[in-house]
Amino acid sequence: MAYTLKMRLWRGDRSGGDLQDFDVEVEAGEVVLDAIHRVQATQAGDLAVRWNCKAGKCGSCSAEVNGRPRLMCMTRLSDYDPSETITVTPMRTFPVIRDLVTDVSYNYEKAKELPYAELPPRDADGKRRMMQEDVDRGQEFRKCIECFLCQNTCHVVRDHDGNKKNFAGPRFFLRYAELDMHPLDTVDRRRVTREQAGLGYCNITKCCTEVCPEGIHITDNAIIPMKERVADRTYDPLVWLGNKIGIRDKDRDSRAEL
Amino acid sequence: MTDTSPETTSAAGTGETEKHQYDVVVIGAGGSGLRAAIAAHDAGAKVAVVCKSLLGKAHTVMAEGGAAAALGNLWPEDNWQVHFRDTMRGGKMLNNWRMAHLHAQEAPERVLELEDWGALFDRTKDGLISQRDFGGHRYARLAHVGDRTGLEMIRTLQQRTVQLGIDVFMECTITELLTDPAGNGRISGAVGYWRETGSFISFEAPAVVLATGGIGKSFKVTSNSWEYTGDGHAMALRAGAKLINMEFVQFHPTGMVWPPSVKGLLVTESVRGDGGILKNSEGKRFMFDYIPEFFKAETADNEAEADRWYEDKANNRRPPELLPRDEVARAINSEIKAGRGSEHGGVYLDIASRRTPEFIRKRLPSMYHQFKELADVDITQEPMEIGPTCHYVMGGVEVDPDTQMSGVEGLYAVGECSGGMHGSNRLGGNSLSDLLVFGKRAGDAAAAYVAGLDGTRPTLPEAGVQAAQELALSPLLGSGAGTENPYTIQQDLQQTMNDLVGIIRTREELERSLAEIEKLKDRAQHLAVTGDRQYNPGWHLAIDLRNMLLVSECIAKAALEREESRGGHTRDDHPGFDERWGTLNIALSINSAGDGVDLATQPLPVMPDELAAFFQEDH
């Protein structure tokens, strides 16, 4: 079934812009990104939009569709009434470059501060052994496609641009948690997670989890456990006392503090 | 510094060019590009990675099934010799034997290295890297993470690249390679533009590694992303290198066919590797009717044996659903043509009736998600509708198998944009391991080449830089003569390639395609692009079109020349192998006018007797 879709697309650049109306022919089974591509091919050749795989695997086409942070390639037109106008605006937390394309360099800057895996030597036969149950959680976090919708939605930076300097954001808390839960890793990064990544800024409103297109339980499985681990190290009076008198947490014996 | 942005001082309109100098410039940030950059960096070179998209978005991210490596974790009988044999037979013996040899030997170590860098592969019950069955592989061989192995691989390499502090130029497109006029045509660097601002950038470098991926965007139904416009193929041609095997284009048997939005989108071969079967509209498991002579001895001819194979590979032969991709794609095509297709013009891929919902969701999470979200199909309950989709080009830059250097000194090519490794047909899973093995080899070789230069580094010719920039700007200048919309030309090219140079080919259609491509080349001289230089996709496409047209011509010309059917090249008017063609490569080079390609045949390198012996023994 073909029909004419009414779209409002934000067009402009760093100096400003506004919503423009487009009427575009669409078909049953199409997604918002198809409609945008048709506008591009037939009405506005210079309409700027990021995309790559168009299959929800690369995380390039993030935007706000009727105000909701989403991947345009995974937002089906059939979820809207054909008479409804669909409004697409760029992610609000990042500076606009042009039209629907934003400057997401904040995320790439934060990525440079991340720790990395530091594993012991391999086993004698040149291989490594880890049990599936021990990598399940890390694998959940590594499903992240870096669409940065969680970063866009997180009010810590969405509403307070000044926090960006001290706050890595939910996408990267996944990475800290993944390394802390890696069965072979040798480093304890709880101190840097608190001091450098700013885990304490998060007050677990779960907005990140809600918008994750991969369905990763960012808050419950990564952020809250990391907060608990950080709290254990920093604030638990028994742990403090234990440290003072030389009784150490045996679970952490294989990890050296960063 | 890791990622690099357009210099704020660069004046977009003034013709000023931002200039950089490196030892090694890697073009492309997929698996092979990043692996090459890491290797060159580790060898002491000053390295830049330049990519059209953001870091981590390259096409590798879409790879699903796994990386083939004879680790022997599930089947101790597996080793590099078996993998080598499978690869050569999958490519119908047209592979560069030395590349297939190195690949089979080095893939296991390259996969284990990813684990050292933090990759988390699925595990066996003993805690080793698990391995999965795939078409054409005798044993379960693919290291994987569910059905998102490419994501795991690119993220691991990306994180390693950032950790090492390698400079990455994101959303920066290279439009031309430049050679040194004083130094017998060796490479001297590359020029391009920042997509964000449209301002120009140049890289002076004695070594350039092309890692630009494939050409799939020239076809209408494809699993490939917008980036796959054959940039590396075309730039290498223009720099003086040769392309080989361009007639061999892989149509993956299982792409989604409905809804229209996702037509062509990949459905991983893992569905069949994990037990899925193909059925036509009559409910018949039709692959048993399509077992070719070449694979008869190793393929089950009845359902009972095929089903036993998953558990007992020693005493049973492989199901015909796991024949190499070219065979399966042709069979599906025949069923659809014979009127036994599904509602939306495909056939059925059924795993729902063969495995439990829990198994399917654990092993194929992203397929489950993809069908649920985009097609309203629950693959644990009902079959998928699938059909062939343009997926991979076996052809690419002819390279030295040990170093990946092309015929142009200092120019290397790795991954999909190189040619030879996969012969006439690539086995699933051999791509991800190809990226790692030859990425590392090229990075090492490029760094060694630069270190060995005796103080005479090539310089970037100013005239070449200017010419490349003028050419890039020409669609934008609005001389008033232009009337052609680049998007329309791209759609017309995609339709032409799909209709005339697709999965089944004939002389008449190929000749027609070449005439059509000439017309499109002519139309592309008269482009009219709206807007300015700032993040303008219409302008970017106008620049990429030149490359797409040149590689399309290569494919059609080579396909017309090869009068036989082999691997990813099927001629309806020349069915079956021709022994004479079994020892020849078709090589393409730029013509003297620089506006098309010349074709020549050349003998395939002959493998030494001790390797040839693998193919004489009775299977």
Short mmCIF file of N, CA and C in Angstrom, two decimals, chain B residues 353-479:
data_model
loop_
_atom_site.label_atom_id
_atom_site.label_comp_id
_atom_site.label_asym_id
_atom_site.label_seq_id
_atom_site.Cartn_x
_atom_site.Cartn_y
_atom_site.Cartn_z
N SER B 353 11.19 -25.46 12.64
CA SER B 353 10.73 -26.83 12.81
C SER B 353 11.89 -27.76 13.16
N ARG B 354 13.11 -27.22 13.26
CA ARG B 354 14.27 -28.08 13.42
C ARG B 354 15.00 -27.90 14.75
N ARG B 355 14.86 -26.73 15.36
CA ARG B 355 15.57 -26.46 16.61
C ARG B 355 14.62 -25.79 17.60
N THR B 356 14.96 -25.85 18.89
CA THR B 356 14.07 -25.27 19.90
C THR B 356 14.18 -23.74 19.87
N PRO B 357 13.11 -23.06 20.30
CA PRO B 357 13.17 -21.59 20.37
C PRO B 357 14.34 -21.09 21.20
N GLU B 358 14.66 -21.78 22.29
CA GLU B 358 15.76 -21.34 23.15
C GLU B 358 17.08 -21.41 22.38
N PHE B 359 17.30 -22.50 21.67
CA PHE B 359 18.52 -22.68 20.87
C PHE B 359 18.62 -21.55 19.83
N ILE B 360 17.52 -21.29 19.14
CA ILE B 360 17.54 -20.29 18.07
C ILE B 360 17.85 -18.91 18.64
N ARG B 361 17.21 -18.58 19.74
CA ARG B 361 17.43 -17.25 20.30
C ARG B 361 18.85 -17.08 20.82
N LYS B 362 19.44 -18.15 21.33
CA LYS B 362 20.80 -18.07 21.86
C LYS B 362 21.84 -18.01 20.72
N ARG B 363 21.62 -18.82 19.70
CA ARG B 363 22.62 -18.90 18.63
C ARG B 363 22.46 -17.81 17.58
N LEU B 364 21.23 -17.36 17.38
CA LEU B 364 20.95 -16.42 16.29
C LEU B 364 20.18 -15.19 16.80
N PRO B 365 20.70 -14.55 17.84
CA PRO B 365 19.92 -13.46 18.44
C PRO B 365 19.65 -12.31 17.48
N SER B 366 20.60 -11.98 16.64
CA SER B 366 20.37 -10.80 15.82
C SER B 366 19.45 -11.12 14.64
N MET B 367 19.44 -12.39 14.18
CA MET B 367 18.44 -12.78 13.17
C MET B 367 17.03 -12.75 13.76
N TYR B 368 16.93 -13.25 15.00
CA TYR B 368 15.63 -13.25 15.68
C TYR B 368 15.09 -11.82 15.76
N HIS B 369 15.97 -10.93 16.21
CA HIS B 369 15.66 -9.51 16.38
C HIS B 369 15.29 -8.87 15.04
N GLN B 370 16.12 -9.13 14.03
CA GLN B 370 15.96 -8.52 12.70
C GLN B 370 14.60 -8.88 12.08
N PHE B 371 14.23 -10.16 12.13
CA PHE B 371 12.95 -10.58 11.55
C PHE B 371 11.77 -10.11 12.38
N LYS B 372 11.93 -10.15 13.69
CA LYS B 372 10.86 -9.72 14.57
C LYS B 372 10.58 -8.23 14.36
N GLU B 373 11.65 -7.44 14.35
CA GLU B 373 11.49 -5.98 14.30
C GLU B 373 11.11 -5.49 12.92
N LEU B 374 11.67 -6.10 11.88
CA LEU B 374 11.52 -5.52 10.55
C LEU B 374 10.50 -6.25 9.67
N ALA B 375 10.16 -7.50 10.01
CA ALA B 375 9.26 -8.25 9.13
C ALA B 375 8.10 -8.89 9.88
N ASP B 376 8.02 -8.65 11.19
CA ASP B 376 6.97 -9.28 11.99
C ASP B 376 6.97 -10.80 11.88
N VAL B 377 8.14 -11.38 11.70
CA VAL B 377 8.24 -12.84 11.60
C VAL B 377 9.00 -13.35 12.82
N ASP B 378 8.41 -14.32 13.51
CA ASP B 378 9.09 -14.96 14.64
C ASP B 378 9.78 -16.22 14.11
N ILE B 379 11.09 -16.15 13.96
CA ILE B 379 11.81 -17.26 13.30
C ILE B 379 11.87 -18.52 14.15
N THR B 380 11.42 -18.43 15.41
CA THR B 380 11.35 -19.65 16.21
C THR B 380 10.04 -20.38 15.95
N GLN B 381 9.12 -19.71 15.24
CA GLN B 381 7.80 -20.29 15.00
C GLN B 381 7.51 -20.54 13.52
N GLU B 382 8.09 -19.76 12.63
CA GLU B 382 7.76 -19.88 11.20
C GLU B 382 9.00 -19.70 10.34
N PRO B 383 8.94 -20.19 9.11
CA PRO B 383 10.11 -20.07 8.24
C PRO B 383 10.31 -18.63 7.76
N MET B 384 11.55 -18.34 7.35
CA MET B 384 11.88 -17.03 6.78
C MET B 384 11.74 -17.11 5.27
N GLU B 385 11.41 -16.00 4.64
CA GLU B 385 11.44 -15.93 3.17
C GLU B 385 12.75 -15.29 2.77
N ILE B 386 13.49 -15.98 1.91
CA ILE B 386 14.82 -15.46 1.54
C ILE B 386 15.10 -15.65 0.04
N GLY B 387 16.05 -14.89 -0.48
CA GLY B 387 16.48 -15.04 -1.86
C GLY B 387 17.88 -14.48 -2.01
N PRO B 388 18.54 -14.74 -3.14
CA PRO B 388 19.93 -14.30 -3.30
C PRO B 388 20.09 -12.77 -3.28
N THR B 389 21.23 -12.32 -2.75
CA THR B 389 21.53 -10.89 -2.65
C THR B 389 23.02 -10.67 -2.91
N CYS B 390 23.35 -9.60 -3.62
CA CYS B 390 24.76 -9.31 -3.92
C CYS B 390 25.51 -9.03 -2.62
N HIS B 391 26.58 -9.76 -2.38
CA HIS B 391 27.16 -9.78 -1.04
C HIS B 391 28.65 -9.46 -1.01
N TYR B 392 29.39 -9.90 -2.01
CA TYR B 392 30.86 -9.85 -1.90
C TYR B 392 31.46 -9.94 -3.28
N VAL B 393 32.58 -9.25 -3.50
CA VAL B 393 33.27 -9.40 -4.78
C VAL B 393 34.58 -10.16 -4.53
N MET B 394 34.73 -11.29 -5.24
CA MET B 394 35.97 -12.06 -5.10
C MET B 394 37.12 -11.31 -5.76
N GLY B 395 36.81 -10.54 -6.80
CA GLY B 395 37.84 -9.84 -7.55
C GLY B 395 38.37 -8.63 -6.80
N GLY B 396 39.60 -8.25 -7.17
CA GLY B 396 40.19 -7.07 -6.55
C GLY B 396 41.59 -6.84 -7.06
N VAL B 397 42.32 -6.01 -6.33
CA VAL B 397 43.66 -5.63 -6.75
C VAL B 397 44.57 -6.85 -6.72
N GLU B 398 45.27 -7.06 -7.81
CA GLU B 398 46.24 -8.16 -7.85
C GLU B 398 47.42 -7.80 -6.95
N VAL B 399 47.74 -8.69 -6.02
CA VAL B 399 48.79 -8.40 -5.04
C VAL B 399 49.77 -9.56 -4.92
N ASP B 400 50.95 -9.22 -4.38
CA ASP B 400 51.90 -10.27 -4.03
C ASP B 400 51.32 -11.01 -2.82
N PRO B 401 51.25 -12.34 -2.86
CA PRO B 401 50.57 -13.06 -1.78
C PRO B 401 51.22 -12.90 -0.42
N ASP B 402 52.52 -12.69 -0.36
CA ASP B 402 53.19 -12.61 0.93
C ASP B 402 53.13 -11.21 1.54
N THR B 403 53.17 -10.18 0.70
CA THR B 403 53.23 -8.81 1.22
C THR B 403 51.99 -7.99 0.93
N GLN B 404 51.14 -8.45 0.02
CA GLN B 404 49.95 -7.70 -0.40
C GLN B 404 50.30 -6.44 -1.18
N MET B 405 51.55 -6.33 -1.66
CA MET B 405 51.87 -5.16 -2.49
C MET B 405 51.34 -5.38 -3.89
N SER B 406 50.74 -4.33 -4.45
CA SER B 406 50.21 -4.42 -5.81
C SER B 406 51.34 -4.22 -6.81
N GLY B 407 50.99 -4.12 -8.07
CA GLY B 407 51.99 -3.86 -9.10
C GLY B 407 52.60 -2.47 -9.00
N VAL B 408 51.98 -1.61 -8.21
CA VAL B 408 52.50 -0.25 -8.00
C VAL B 408 53.31 -0.26 -6.71
N GLU B 409 54.57 0.14 -6.78
CA GLU B 409 55.43 0.11 -5.60
C GLU B 409 54.85 0.98 -4.49
N GLY B 410 54.75 0.43 -3.29
CA GLY B 410 54.23 1.19 -2.15
C GLY B 410 52.72 1.14 -1.99
N LEU B 411 52.03 0.54 -2.94
CA LEU B 411 50.57 0.44 -2.85
C LEU B 411 50.17 -0.99 -2.49
N TYR B 412 49.45 -1.12 -1.38
CA TYR B 412 49.03 -2.42 -0.88
C TYR B 412 47.50 -2.50 -0.91
N ALA B 413 46.98 -3.72 -0.99
CA ALA B 413 45.52 -3.88 -0.91
C ALA B 413 45.22 -5.09 -0.05
N VAL B 414 44.21 -4.94 0.82
CA VAL B 414 43.86 -6.02 1.75
C VAL B 414 42.34 -6.18 1.82
N GLY B 415 41.94 -7.37 2.24
CA GLY B 415 40.51 -7.64 2.44
C GLY B 415 39.78 -7.70 1.12
N GLU B 416 38.52 -7.27 1.12
CA GLU B 416 37.67 -7.46 -0.04
C GLU B 416 38.20 -6.74 -1.27
N CYS B 417 38.94 -5.65 -1.11
CA CYS B 417 39.39 -4.93 -2.30
C CYS B 417 40.64 -5.56 -2.91
N SER B 418 41.17 -6.62 -2.29
CA SER B 418 42.25 -7.36 -2.94
C SER B 418 41.66 -8.58 -3.64
N GLY B 419 42.42 -9.14 -4.57
CA GLY B 419 41.90 -10.28 -5.32
C GLY B 419 42.82 -11.49 -5.24
N GLY B 420 42.26 -12.68 -5.46
CA GLY B 420 43.09 -13.87 -5.53
C GLY B 420 42.81 -14.91 -4.47
N MET B 421 42.70 -14.43 -3.23
CA MET B 421 42.55 -15.34 -2.09
C MET B 421 41.38 -16.31 -2.27
N HIS B 422 40.24 -15.81 -2.74
CA HIS B 422 39.03 -16.63 -2.73
C HIS B 422 38.70 -17.26 -4.09
N GLY B 423 39.55 -17.03 -5.08
CA GLY B 423 39.31 -17.63 -6.38
C GLY B 423 37.98 -17.19 -6.97
N SER B 424 37.16 -18.16 -7.39
CA SER B 424 35.91 -17.80 -8.05
C SER B 424 34.74 -17.78 -7.08
N ASN B 425 34.96 -18.19 -5.84
CA ASN B 425 33.88 -18.18 -4.86
C ASN B 425 34.47 -18.25 -3.46
N ARG B 426 34.01 -17.37 -2.59
CA ARG B 426 34.52 -17.34 -1.22
C ARG B 426 33.66 -18.21 -0.32
N LEU B 427 34.31 -18.97 0.54
CA LEU B 427 33.56 -19.71 1.56
C LEU B 427 33.18 -18.75 2.68
N GLY B 428 31.99 -18.94 3.23
CA GLY B 428 31.58 -18.14 4.38
C GLY B 428 32.58 -18.32 5.50
N GLY B 429 32.86 -17.24 6.23
CA GLY B 429 33.80 -17.32 7.34
C GLY B 429 35.23 -17.06 6.93
N ASN B 430 35.54 -17.20 5.65
CA ASN B 430 36.91 -16.95 5.21
C ASN B 430 37.19 -15.47 5.02
N SER B 431 36.15 -14.65 5.07
CA SER B 431 36.40 -13.22 4.90
C SER B 431 36.99 -12.62 6.16
N LEU B 432 36.36 -12.87 7.30
CA LEU B 432 36.86 -12.26 8.53
C LEU B 432 38.30 -12.71 8.81
N SER B 433 38.60 -13.97 8.55
CA SER B 433 39.97 -14.41 8.81
C SER B 433 40.93 -13.84 7.76
N ASP B 434 40.46 -13.68 6.52
CA ASP B 434 41.25 -13.03 5.46
C ASP B 434 41.66 -11.62 5.91
N LEU B 435 40.71 -10.86 6.47
CA LEU B 435 40.99 -9.49 6.90
C LEU B 435 42.14 -9.47 7.89
N LEU B 436 42.12 -10.41 8.84
CA LEU B 436 43.13 -10.42 9.90
C LEU B 436 44.49 -10.87 9.37
N VAL B 437 44.48 -11.96 8.63
CA VAL B 437 45.75 -12.54 8.16
C VAL B 437 46.47 -11.55 7.24
N PHE B 438 45.75 -11.05 6.24
CA PHE B 438 46.44 -10.20 5.26
C PHE B 438 46.52 -8.75 5.72
N GLY B 439 45.63 -8.34 6.62
CA GLY B 439 45.80 -7.02 7.22
C GLY B 439 47.14 -6.96 7.93
N LYS B 440 47.41 -7.95 8.75
CA LYS B 440 48.69 -7.97 9.48
C LYS B 440 49.87 -8.03 8.51
N ARG B 441 49.77 -8.90 7.52
CA ARG B 441 50.88 -9.04 6.57
C ARG B 441 51.15 -7.73 5.83
N ALA B 442 50.09 -7.04 5.40
CA ALA B 442 50.28 -5.79 4.67
C ALA B 442 50.86 -4.71 5.57
N GLY B 443 50.38 -4.64 6.81
CA GLY B 443 50.89 -3.64 7.74
C GLY B 443 52.38 -3.84 7.99
N ASP B 444 52.75 -5.09 8.23
CA ASP B 444 54.17 -5.42 8.45
C ASP B 444 55.00 -5.05 7.22
N ALA B 445 54.50 -5.45 6.05
CA ALA B 445 55.27 -5.25 4.82
C ALA B 445 55.40 -3.76 4.48
N ALA B 446 54.31 -3.01 4.70
CA ALA B 446 54.34 -1.57 4.39
C ALA B 446 55.34 -0.86 5.29
N ALA B 447 55.33 -1.22 6.57
CA ALA B 447 56.27 -0.59 7.51
C ALA B 447 57.71 -0.94 7.12
N ALA B 448 57.93 -2.18 6.73
CA ALA B 448 59.29 -2.60 6.35
C ALA B 448 59.73 -1.89 5.07
N TYR B 449 58.80 -1.74 4.14
CA TYR B 449 59.12 -1.04 2.89
C TYR B 449 59.56 0.40 3.17
N VAL B 450 58.82 1.08 4.04
CA VAL B 450 59.14 2.47 4.33
C VAL B 450 60.48 2.56 5.06
N ALA B 451 60.70 1.64 6.01
CA ALA B 451 61.96 1.65 6.76
C ALA B 451 63.15 1.40 5.83
N GLY B 452 62.89 0.68 4.74
CA GLY B 452 63.98 0.34 3.83
C GLY B 452 64.26 1.39 2.77
N LEU B 453 63.47 2.46 2.74
CA LEU B 453 63.73 3.52 1.74
C LEU B 453 65.02 4.24 2.13
N ASP B 454 65.89 4.43 1.15
CA ASP B 454 67.19 5.00 1.47
C ASP B 454 67.15 6.52 1.45
N GLY B 455 66.27 7.08 2.27
CA GLY B 455 66.22 8.54 2.38
C GLY B 455 65.58 9.25 1.21
N THR B 456 65.14 8.50 0.24
CA THR B 456 64.53 9.14 -0.92
C THR B 456 63.03 8.91 -0.89
N ARG B 457 62.36 9.62 -0.02
CA ARG B 457 60.90 9.43 0.06
C ARG B 457 60.24 10.15 -1.10
N PRO B 458 59.23 9.52 -1.67
CA PRO B 458 58.52 10.16 -2.79
C PRO B 458 57.79 11.41 -2.32
N THR B 459 57.66 12.37 -3.19
CA THR B 459 56.95 13.59 -2.82
C THR B 459 55.63 13.68 -3.59
N LEU B 460 54.69 14.37 -2.99
CA LEU B 460 53.37 14.49 -3.57
C LEU B 460 53.40 15.55 -4.67
N PRO B 461 53.07 15.20 -5.90
CA PRO B 461 53.14 16.19 -6.96
C PRO B 461 51.99 17.21 -6.85
N GLU B 462 52.35 18.47 -6.76
CA GLU B 462 51.36 19.54 -6.55
C GLU B 462 50.30 19.55 -7.66
N ALA B 463 50.76 19.29 -8.89
CA ALA B 463 49.82 19.32 -10.03
C ALA B 463 48.76 18.23 -9.87
N GLY B 464 49.16 17.07 -9.38
CA GLY B 464 48.23 15.98 -9.17
C GLY B 464 47.21 16.31 -8.10
N VAL B 465 47.68 16.97 -7.03
CA VAL B 465 46.78 17.38 -5.96
C VAL B 465 45.72 18.33 -6.50
N GLN B 466 46.19 19.31 -7.28
CA GLN B 466 45.27 20.30 -7.85
C GLN B 466 44.24 19.64 -8.77
N ALA B 467 44.73 18.74 -9.62
CA ALA B 467 43.83 18.10 -10.60
C ALA B 467 42.75 17.29 -9.89
N ALA B 468 43.15 16.57 -8.84
CA ALA B 468 42.18 15.75 -8.11
C ALA B 468 41.12 16.64 -7.45
N GLN B 469 41.56 17.77 -6.96
CA GLN B 469 40.61 18.66 -6.29
C GLN B 469 39.66 19.30 -7.28
N GLU B 470 40.18 19.67 -8.42
CA GLU B 470 39.30 20.27 -9.43
C GLU B 470 38.25 19.28 -9.89
N LEU B 471 38.70 18.02 -10.07
CA LEU B 471 37.76 16.98 -10.50
C LEU B 471 36.67 16.78 -9.44
N ALA B 472 37.10 16.75 -8.17
CA ALA B 472 36.13 16.54 -7.09
C ALA B 472 35.11 17.67 -7.04
N LEU B 473 35.55 18.88 -7.34
CA LEU B 473 34.66 20.03 -7.25
C LEU B 473 33.73 20.17 -8.46
N SER B 474 34.10 19.51 -9.57
CA SER B 474 33.39 19.80 -10.81
C SER B 474 31.87 19.59 -10.74
N PRO B 475 31.34 18.56 -10.04
CA PRO B 475 29.88 18.44 -10.01
C PRO B 475 29.20 19.59 -9.28
N LEU B 476 29.98 20.30 -8.44
CA LEU B 476 29.39 21.34 -7.58
C LEU B 476 29.41 22.70 -8.23
N LEU B 477 30.28 22.87 -9.21
CA LEU B 477 30.54 24.22 -9.68
C LEU B 477 29.34 24.84 -10.38
N GLY B 478 28.42 23.99 -10.83
CA GLY B 478 27.21 24.54 -11.42
C GLY B 478 27.48 25.37 -12.65
N SER B 479 28.15 24.76 -13.62
CA SER B 479 28.45 25.48 -14.86
C SER B 479 27.15 25.79 -15.60
#
